[in-house]
CSV table of N, CA, C and O in Angstrom, one decimal:
chain,number,residue,atom,x,y,z
D,32,UNK,N,-78.0,-2.9,76.7
D,32,UNK,CA,-77.6,-1.7,76.0
D,32,UNK,C,-76.3,-1.9,75.4
D,32,UNK,O,-75.3,-2.3,76.1
D,33,UNK,N,-76.2,-1.5,74.1
D,33,UNK,CA,-74.9,-1.7,73.4
D,33,UNK,C,-74.0,-0.4,73.6
D,33,UNK,O,-74.5,0.6,74.1
D,34,UNK,N,-72.8,-0.5,73.1
D,34,UNK,CA,-71.9,0.6,73.3
D,34,UNK,C,-72.3,1.9,72.5
D,34,UNK,O,-71.9,3.0,72.9
D,35,UNK,N,-73.2,1.7,71.5
D,35,UNK,CA,-73.6,2.9,70.8
D,35,UNK,C,-74.9,3.5,71.3
D,35,UNK,O,-75.3,4.5,70.8
D,36,UNK,N,-75.5,2.9,72.2
D,36,UNK,CA,-76.8,3.4,72.8
D,36,UNK,C,-76.5,4.3,73.9
D,36,UNK,O,-76.1,3.9,75.0
D,37,UNK,N,-76.7,5.6,73.7
D,37,UNK,CA,-76.3,6.6,74.7
D,37,UNK,C,-77.6,7.3,75.2
D,37,UNK,O,-77.5,8.4,75.7
D,38,UNK,N,-78.8,6.7,75.0
D,38,UNK,CA,-80.0,7.4,75.5
D,38,UNK,C,-79.9,7.7,77.0
D,38,UNK,O,-79.4,6.9,77.8
D,39,UNK,N,-80.3,8.9,77.3
D,39,UNK,CA,-80.4,9.3,78.7
D,39,UNK,C,-79.0,9.9,79.2
D,39,UNK,O,-79.0,10.3,80.3
D,40,UNK,N,-78.0,9.9,78.3
D,40,UNK,CA,-76.7,10.4,78.8
D,40,UNK,C,-76.3,11.7,78.2
D,40,UNK,O,-75.4,12.3,78.6
D,41,UNK,N,-77.1,12.2,77.3
D,41,UNK,CA,-76.8,13.5,76.6
D,41,UNK,C,-77.8,14.6,76.9
D,41,UNK,O,-79.0,14.4,76.8
D,42,UNK,N,-77.2,15.7,77.4
D,42,UNK,CA,-78.1,16.8,77.7
D,42,UNK,C,-77.8,17.9,76.6
D,42,UNK,O,-76.6,18.2,76.4
D,43,UNK,N,-78.8,18.4,76.0
D,43,UNK,CA,-78.5,19.5,75.0
D,43,UNK,C,-79.0,20.8,75.7
D,43,UNK,O,-80.1,20.8,76.3
D,44,UNK,N,-78.2,21.8,75.5
D,44,UNK,CA,-78.5,23.1,76.1
D,44,UNK,C,-78.1,23.2,77.6
D,44,UNK,O,-77.6,22.3,78.2
D,45,UNK,N,-78.3,24.4,78.0
D,45,UNK,CA,-77.9,24.8,79.4
D,45,UNK,C,-79.0,24.2,80.4
D,45,UNK,O,-80.2,24.2,80.1
D,46,UNK,N,-78.5,23.7,81.5
D,46,UNK,CA,-79.4,23.2,82.5
D,46,UNK,C,-80.5,24.3,82.8
D,46,UNK,O,-80.1,25.5,83.1
D,47,UNK,N,-81.8,24.0,82.7
D,47,UNK,CA,-82.8,25.1,82.8
D,47,UNK,C,-82.7,25.9,84.1
D,47,UNK,O,-83.0,27.1,84.1
D,48,UNK,N,-82.3,25.3,85.2
D,48,UNK,CA,-82.2,26.0,86.5
D,48,UNK,C,-81.1,27.1,86.4
D,48,UNK,O,-81.1,28.0,87.2
D,49,UNK,N,-80.2,27.0,85.5
D,49,UNK,CA,-79.1,28.0,85.4
D,49,UNK,C,-79.5,29.2,84.5
D,49,UNK,O,-78.8,30.1,84.4
D,50,UNK,N,-80.6,29.1,83.8
D,50,UNK,CA,-81.1,30.2,82.9
D,50,UNK,C,-81.8,31.2,83.7
D,50,UNK,O,-82.5,30.9,84.7
D,51,UNK,N,-81.6,32.5,83.4
D,51,UNK,CA,-82.4,33.5,84.0
D,51,UNK,C,-83.8,33.5,83.4
D,51,UNK,O,-84.0,32.8,82.4
D,52,UNK,N,-84.7,34.3,83.9
D,52,UNK,CA,-86.1,34.2,83.5
D,52,UNK,C,-86.3,34.5,82.0
D,52,UNK,O,-87.0,33.9,81.3
D,53,UNK,N,-85.5,35.5,81.5
D,53,UNK,CA,-85.6,35.9,80.1
D,53,UNK,C,-85.1,34.8,79.2
D,53,UNK,O,-85.6,34.5,78.2
D,54,UNK,N,-84.0,34.2,79.6
D,54,UNK,CA,-83.4,33.1,78.8
D,54,UNK,C,-84.3,31.9,78.8
D,54,UNK,O,-84.5,31.3,77.7
D,55,UNK,N,-84.9,31.6,79.9
D,55,UNK,CA,-85.9,30.5,80.0
D,55,UNK,C,-87.0,30.7,79.0
D,55,UNK,O,-87.4,29.8,78.3
D,56,UNK,N,-87.6,31.9,79.0
D,56,UNK,CA,-88.7,32.2,78.2
D,56,UNK,C,-88.3,32.1,76.7
D,56,UNK,O,-89.0,31.6,75.9
D,57,UNK,N,-87.1,32.6,76.4
D,57,UNK,CA,-86.6,32.5,75.0
D,57,UNK,C,-86.5,31.0,74.6
D,57,UNK,O,-86.8,30.6,73.5
D,58,UNK,N,-85.9,30.2,75.5
D,58,UNK,CA,-85.8,28.8,75.2
D,58,UNK,C,-87.1,28.1,75.0
D,58,UNK,O,-87.3,27.3,74.1
D,59,UNK,N,-88.1,28.5,75.8
D,59,UNK,CA,-89.5,27.9,75.7
D,59,UNK,C,-90.1,28.3,74.4
D,59,UNK,O,-90.7,27.5,73.7
D,60,UNK,N,-90.0,29.6,74.0
D,60,UNK,CA,-90.6,30.1,72.8
D,60,UNK,C,-89.9,29.3,71.6
D,60,UNK,O,-90.7,28.9,70.7
D,61,UNK,N,-88.6,29.1,71.6
D,61,UNK,CA,-88.0,28.4,70.5
D,61,UNK,C,-88.4,27.0,70.4
D,61,UNK,O,-88.7,26.5,69.3
D,62,UNK,N,-88.4,26.3,71.6
D,62,UNK,CA,-88.8,24.9,71.5
D,62,UNK,C,-90.2,24.7,71.1
D,62,UNK,O,-90.6,23.7,70.4
D,63,UNK,N,-91.1,25.5,71.5
D,63,UNK,CA,-92.5,25.4,71.1
D,63,UNK,C,-92.7,25.7,69.6
D,63,UNK,O,-93.5,25.1,68.9
D,64,UNK,N,-91.9,26.7,69.1
D,64,UNK,CA,-92.0,27.1,67.7
D,64,UNK,C,-91.5,25.9,66.8
D,64,UNK,O,-92.0,25.7,65.7
D,65,UNK,N,-90.5,25.1,67.3
D,65,UNK,CA,-90.0,24.1,66.5
D,65,UNK,C,-90.7,22.7,66.7
D,65,UNK,O,-90.4,21.7,66.0
D,66,UNK,N,-91.6,22.7,67.6
D,66,UNK,CA,-92.3,21.4,68.0
D,66,UNK,C,-92.9,20.7,66.8
D,66,UNK,O,-92.7,19.5,66.6
D,67,UNK,N,-93.7,21.4,66.0
D,67,UNK,CA,-94.5,20.7,64.9
D,67,UNK,C,-93.5,20.1,63.9
D,67,UNK,O,-93.7,18.9,63.5
D,68,UNK,N,-92.5,20.8,63.5
D,68,UNK,CA,-91.6,20.3,62.5
D,68,UNK,C,-90.8,19.1,63.1
D,68,UNK,O,-90.5,18.1,62.4
D,69,UNK,N,-90.5,19.2,64.3
D,69,UNK,CA,-89.8,18.1,65.0
D,69,UNK,C,-90.6,16.8,65.0
D,69,UNK,O,-90.2,15.7,64.7
D,70,UNK,N,-91.9,17.0,65.4
D,70,UNK,CA,-92.8,15.8,65.4
D,70,UNK,C,-93.0,15.2,64.0
D,70,UNK,O,-92.9,14.0,63.9
D,71,UNK,N,-93.1,16.0,63.0
D,71,UNK,CA,-93.4,15.5,61.7
D,71,UNK,C,-92.2,15.0,60.9
D,71,UNK,O,-92.3,14.0,60.2
D,72,UNK,N,-91.0,15.6,61.1
D,72,UNK,CA,-89.9,15.3,60.2
D,72,UNK,C,-88.6,14.9,60.9
D,72,UNK,O,-87.7,14.4,60.2
D,73,UNK,N,-88.5,14.9,62.2
D,73,UNK,CA,-87.2,14.6,62.9
D,73,UNK,C,-87.1,13.1,63.1
D,73,UNK,O,-88.1,12.4,63.1
D,74,UNK,N,-85.9,12.6,63.3
D,74,UNK,CA,-85.7,11.2,63.7
D,74,UNK,C,-86.3,10.9,65.1
D,74,UNK,O,-86.6,11.9,65.8
D,75,UNK,N,-86.5,9.7,65.4
D,75,UNK,CA,-87.0,9.3,66.7
D,75,UNK,C,-86.1,9.8,67.8
D,75,UNK,O,-86.5,10.2,68.8
D,76,UNK,N,-84.7,9.7,67.6
D,76,UNK,CA,-83.8,10.2,68.6
D,76,UNK,C,-84.0,11.7,68.8
D,76,UNK,O,-83.9,12.2,69.9
D,77,UNK,N,-84.1,12.5,67.7
D,77,UNK,CA,-84.3,13.9,67.8
D,77,UNK,C,-85.6,14.3,68.5
D,77,UNK,O,-85.7,15.2,69.3
D,78,UNK,N,-86.7,13.5,68.2
D,78,UNK,CA,-88.0,13.7,68.9
D,78,UNK,C,-87.9,13.4,70.4
D,78,UNK,O,-88.4,14.2,71.2
D,79,UNK,N,-87.2,12.4,70.7
D,79,UNK,CA,-87.0,12.0,72.1
D,79,UNK,C,-86.2,13.1,72.8
D,79,UNK,O,-86.6,13.6,73.9
D,80,UNK,N,-85.2,13.6,72.2
D,80,UNK,CA,-84.4,14.7,72.8
D,80,UNK,C,-85.2,16.0,73.0
D,80,UNK,O,-85.1,16.7,74.0
D,81,UNK,N,-86.0,16.3,72.0
D,81,UNK,CA,-86.9,17.4,72.0
D,81,UNK,C,-87.9,17.3,73.1
D,81,UNK,O,-88.2,18.2,73.9
D,82,UNK,N,-88.5,16.1,73.3
D,82,UNK,CA,-89.5,15.9,74.4
D,82,UNK,C,-88.8,16.1,75.7
D,82,UNK,O,-89.4,16.7,76.6
D,83,UNK,N,-87.6,15.5,75.9
D,83,UNK,CA,-86.9,15.7,77.2
D,83,UNK,C,-86.6,17.1,77.5
D,83,UNK,O,-86.8,17.6,78.6
D,84,UNK,N,-86.1,17.8,76.5
D,84,UNK,CA,-85.7,19.2,76.7
D,84,UNK,C,-87.0,20.1,77.0
D,84,UNK,O,-87.0,20.9,77.9
D,85,UNK,N,-88.0,19.8,76.3
D,85,UNK,CA,-89.3,20.6,76.5
D,85,UNK,C,-89.8,20.3,77.9
D,85,UNK,O,-90.2,21.2,78.6
D,86,UNK,N,-89.8,19.1,78.4
D,86,UNK,CA,-90.2,18.7,79.7
D,86,UNK,C,-89.3,19.4,80.8
D,86,UNK,O,-89.8,19.9,81.8
D,87,UNK,N,-88.0,19.5,80.5
D,87,UNK,CA,-87.1,20.1,81.5
D,87,UNK,C,-87.4,21.6,81.6
D,87,UNK,O,-87.5,22.2,82.7
D,88,UNK,N,-87.6,22.3,80.4
D,88,UNK,CA,-87.8,23.7,80.4
D,88,UNK,C,-89.2,24.0,81.0
D,88,UNK,O,-89.3,25.0,81.8
D,89,UNK,N,-90.2,23.3,80.6
D,89,UNK,CA,-91.5,23.5,81.1
D,89,UNK,C,-91.6,23.3,82.6
D,89,UNK,O,-92.2,24.0,83.4
D,90,UNK,N,-90.9,22.2,83.1
D,90,UNK,CA,-90.9,21.9,84.5
D,90,UNK,C,-90.2,23.1,85.3
D,90,UNK,O,-90.7,23.4,86.4
D,91,UNK,N,-89.1,23.6,84.7
D,91,UNK,CA,-88.5,24.8,85.4
D,91,UNK,C,-89.4,26.0,85.4
D,91,UNK,O,-89.5,26.7,86.4
D,92,UNK,N,-90.1,26.2,84.3
D,92,UNK,CA,-91.0,27.4,84.3
D,92,UNK,C,-92.1,27.2,85.4
D,92,UNK,O,-92.4,28.1,86.1
D,93,UNK,N,-92.7,26.0,85.5
D,93,UNK,CA,-93.7,25.8,86.5
D,93,UNK,C,-93.2,25.8,87.9
D,93,UNK,O,-93.8,26.3,88.8
D,94,UNK,N,-91.9,25.4,88.1
D,94,UNK,CA,-91.3,25.5,89.4
D,94,UNK,C,-91.2,26.9,89.8
D,94,UNK,O,-91.4,27.3,91.0
D,95,UNK,N,-90.8,27.8,88.9
D,95,UNK,CA,-90.6,29.2,89.2
D,95,UNK,C,-91.9,30.0,89.3
D,95,UNK,O,-92.0,31.0,89.9
D,96,UNK,N,-93.0,29.5,88.7
D,96,UNK,CA,-94.2,30.2,88.6
D,96,UNK,C,-95.4,29.3,89.1
D,96,UNK,O,-96.3,29.1,88.3
D,97,UNK,N,-95.4,28.9,90.3
D,97,UNK,CA,-96.4,28.0,90.8
D,97,UNK,C,-97.8,28.7,90.9
D,97,UNK,O,-98.8,28.0,90.8
D,98,UNK,N,-97.8,30.0,90.9
D,98,UNK,CA,-99.1,30.7,91.0
D,98,UNK,C,-99.4,31.5,89.7
D,98,UNK,O,-100.0,32.5,89.8
D,99,UNK,N,-98.9,31.0,88.6
D,99,UNK,CA,-99.1,31.7,87.4
D,99,UNK,C,-100.6,31.8,87.1
D,99,UNK,O,-101.4,31.0,87.5
D,100,UNK,N,-101.0,32.9,86.4
D,100,UNK,CA,-102.4,33.1,86.1
D,100,UNK,C,-102.9,32.1,85.2
D,100,UNK,O,-102.2,31.7,84.2
D,101,UNK,N,-104.1,31.6,85.4
D,101,UNK,CA,-104.7,30.6,84.6
D,101,UNK,C,-106.0,31.2,84.1
D,101,UNK,O,-106.9,31.6,84.8
D,102,UNK,N,-106.1,31.2,82.7
D,102,UNK,CA,-107.4,31.8,82.1
D,102,UNK,C,-108.5,30.8,82.4
D,102,UNK,O,-108.4,29.6,82.2
D,103,UNK,N,-109.6,31.3,82.8
D,103,UNK,CA,-110.8,30.5,83.1
D,103,UNK,C,-111.2,29.6,81.9
D,103,UNK,O,-111.6,28.4,82.0
D,104,UNK,N,-111.1,30.1,80.7
D,104,UNK,CA,-111.4,29.4,79.5
D,104,UNK,C,-110.5,28.2,79.2
D,104,UNK,O,-110.7,27.4,78.3
D,105,UNK,N,-109.3,28.2,79.9
D,105,UNK,CA,-108.3,27.1,79.6
D,105,UNK,C,-108.4,26.0,80.7
D,105,UNK,O,-107.6,25.1,80.8
D,106,UNK,N,-109.5,26.0,81.5
D,106,UNK,CA,-109.7,24.9,82.4
D,106,UNK,C,-110.9,24.0,81.9
D,106,UNK,O,-111.6,24.4,81.0
D,107,UNK,N,-111.0,22.9,82.5
D,107,UNK,CA,-112.1,22.0,82.1
D,107,UNK,C,-113.5,22.6,82.3
D,107,UNK,O,-114.3,22.6,81.4
D,108,UNK,N,-113.6,23.3,83.4
D,108,UNK,CA,-114.9,23.9,83.7
D,108,UNK,C,-115.2,25.0,82.7
D,108,UNK,O,-116.3,25.2,82.2
D,109,UNK,N,-114.2,25.8,82.4
D,109,UNK,CA,-114.3,26.9,81.4
D,109,UNK,C,-114.7,26.3,80.0
D,109,UNK,O,-115.5,26.9,79.3
D,110,UNK,N,-114.1,25.2,79.7
D,110,UNK,CA,-114.4,24.6,78.4
D,110,UNK,C,-115.8,24.1,78.3
D,110,UNK,O,-116.5,24.2,77.3
D,111,UNK,N,-116.3,23.5,79.5
D,111,UNK,CA,-117.6,23.0,79.5
D,111,UNK,C,-118.6,24.2,79.4
D,111,UNK,O,-119.6,24.1,78.7
D,112,UNK,N,-118.3,25.3,80.1
D,112,UNK,CA,-119.2,26.5,80.0
D,112,UNK,C,-119.2,27.0,78.5
D,112,UNK,O,-120.3,27.4,78.0
D,113,UNK,N,-118.1,27.0,77.9
D,113,UNK,CA,-118.0,27.5,76.5
D,113,UNK,C,-118.8,26.6,75.6
D,113,UNK,O,-119.5,27.1,74.8
D,114,UNK,N,-118.7,25.3,75.8
D,114,UNK,CA,-119.5,24.3,75.0
D,114,UNK,C,-120.9,24.5,75.2
D,114,UNK,O,-121.7,24.4,74.3
D,115,UNK,N,-121.4,24.7,76.5
D,115,UNK,CA,-122.8,24.9,76.8
D,115,UNK,C,-123.3,26.2,76.1
D,115,UNK,O,-124.4,26.2,75.6
D,116,UNK,N,-122.5,27.2,76.1
D,116,UNK,CA,-122.9,28.5,75.5
D,116,UNK,C,-123.0,28.3,74.0
D,116,UNK,O,-123.9,28.9,73.4
D,117,UNK,N,-122.2,27.5,73.4
D,117,UNK,CA,-122.2,27.3,72.0
D,117,UNK,C,-123.5,26.6,71.6
D,117,UNK,O,-124.0,26.9,70.5
D,118,UNK,N,-124.0,25.7,72.4
D,118,UNK,CA,-125.2,25.0,72.0
D,118,UNK,C,-126.5,25.7,72.3
D,118,UNK,O,-127.5,25.4,71.8
D,119,UNK,N,-126.4,26.7,73.3
D,119,UNK,CA,-127.6,27.4,73.6
D,119,UNK,C,-127.8,28.8,73.0
D,119,UNK,O,-128.8,29.4,73.1
D,120,UNK,N,-126.7,29.2,72.4
D,120,UNK,CA,-126.8,30.6,71.8
D,120,UNK,C,-127.4,30.5,70.4
D,120,UNK,O,-126.9,29.8,69.5
D,121,UNK,N,-128.6,31.1,70.3
D,121,UNK,CA,-129.2,31.1,68.9
D,121,UNK,C,-128.4,31.9,67.9
D,121,UNK,O,-127.8,32.9,68.3
D,122,UNK,N,-128.4,31.5,66.7
D,122,UNK,CA,-127.7,32.2,65.7
D,122,UNK,C,-128.7,32.8,64.8
D,122,UNK,O,-129.7,32.3,64.5
D,123,UNK,N,-128.4,34.1,64.4
D,123,UNK,CA,-129.3,34.8,63.5
D,123,UNK,C,-128.6,34.9,62.2
D,123,UNK,O,-127.5,35.3,62.1
D,124,UNK,N,-129.3,34.4,61.1
D,124,UNK,CA,-128.7,34.5,59.8
D,124,UNK,C,-128.3,35.9,59.5
D,124,UNK,O,-129.1,36.8,59.8
D,125,UNK,N,-127.2,36.0,58.8
D,125,UNK,CA,-126.7,37.3,58.4
D,125,UNK,C,-126.0,38.1,59.4
D,125,UNK,O,-125.7,39.3,59.2
D,126,UNK,N,-125.7,37.6,60.6
D,126,UNK,CA,-125.0,38.3,61.6
D,126,UNK,C,-123.6,37.8,61.8
D,126,UNK,O,-123.3,36.7,61.5
């Protein structure tokens, strides 16, 4: 590693564990909103930092909410049921 390589040494933003619930949600909303543009247009270093920050924030959210509600349709089983219903449901023209 050369003198200019500082990967892994820079933290952007407040440590997620120090954010209150409202601040954490705001940070999560912001990072998810900027994700697509970061993926498409940011430098590799910016994308790496974004990935790290997103993982930190999401990890903190999951730590605080281990029993969060999970929608049945967002599970593998729910997706399979949805797929089976799509193939067996007849469609009527004009409806």
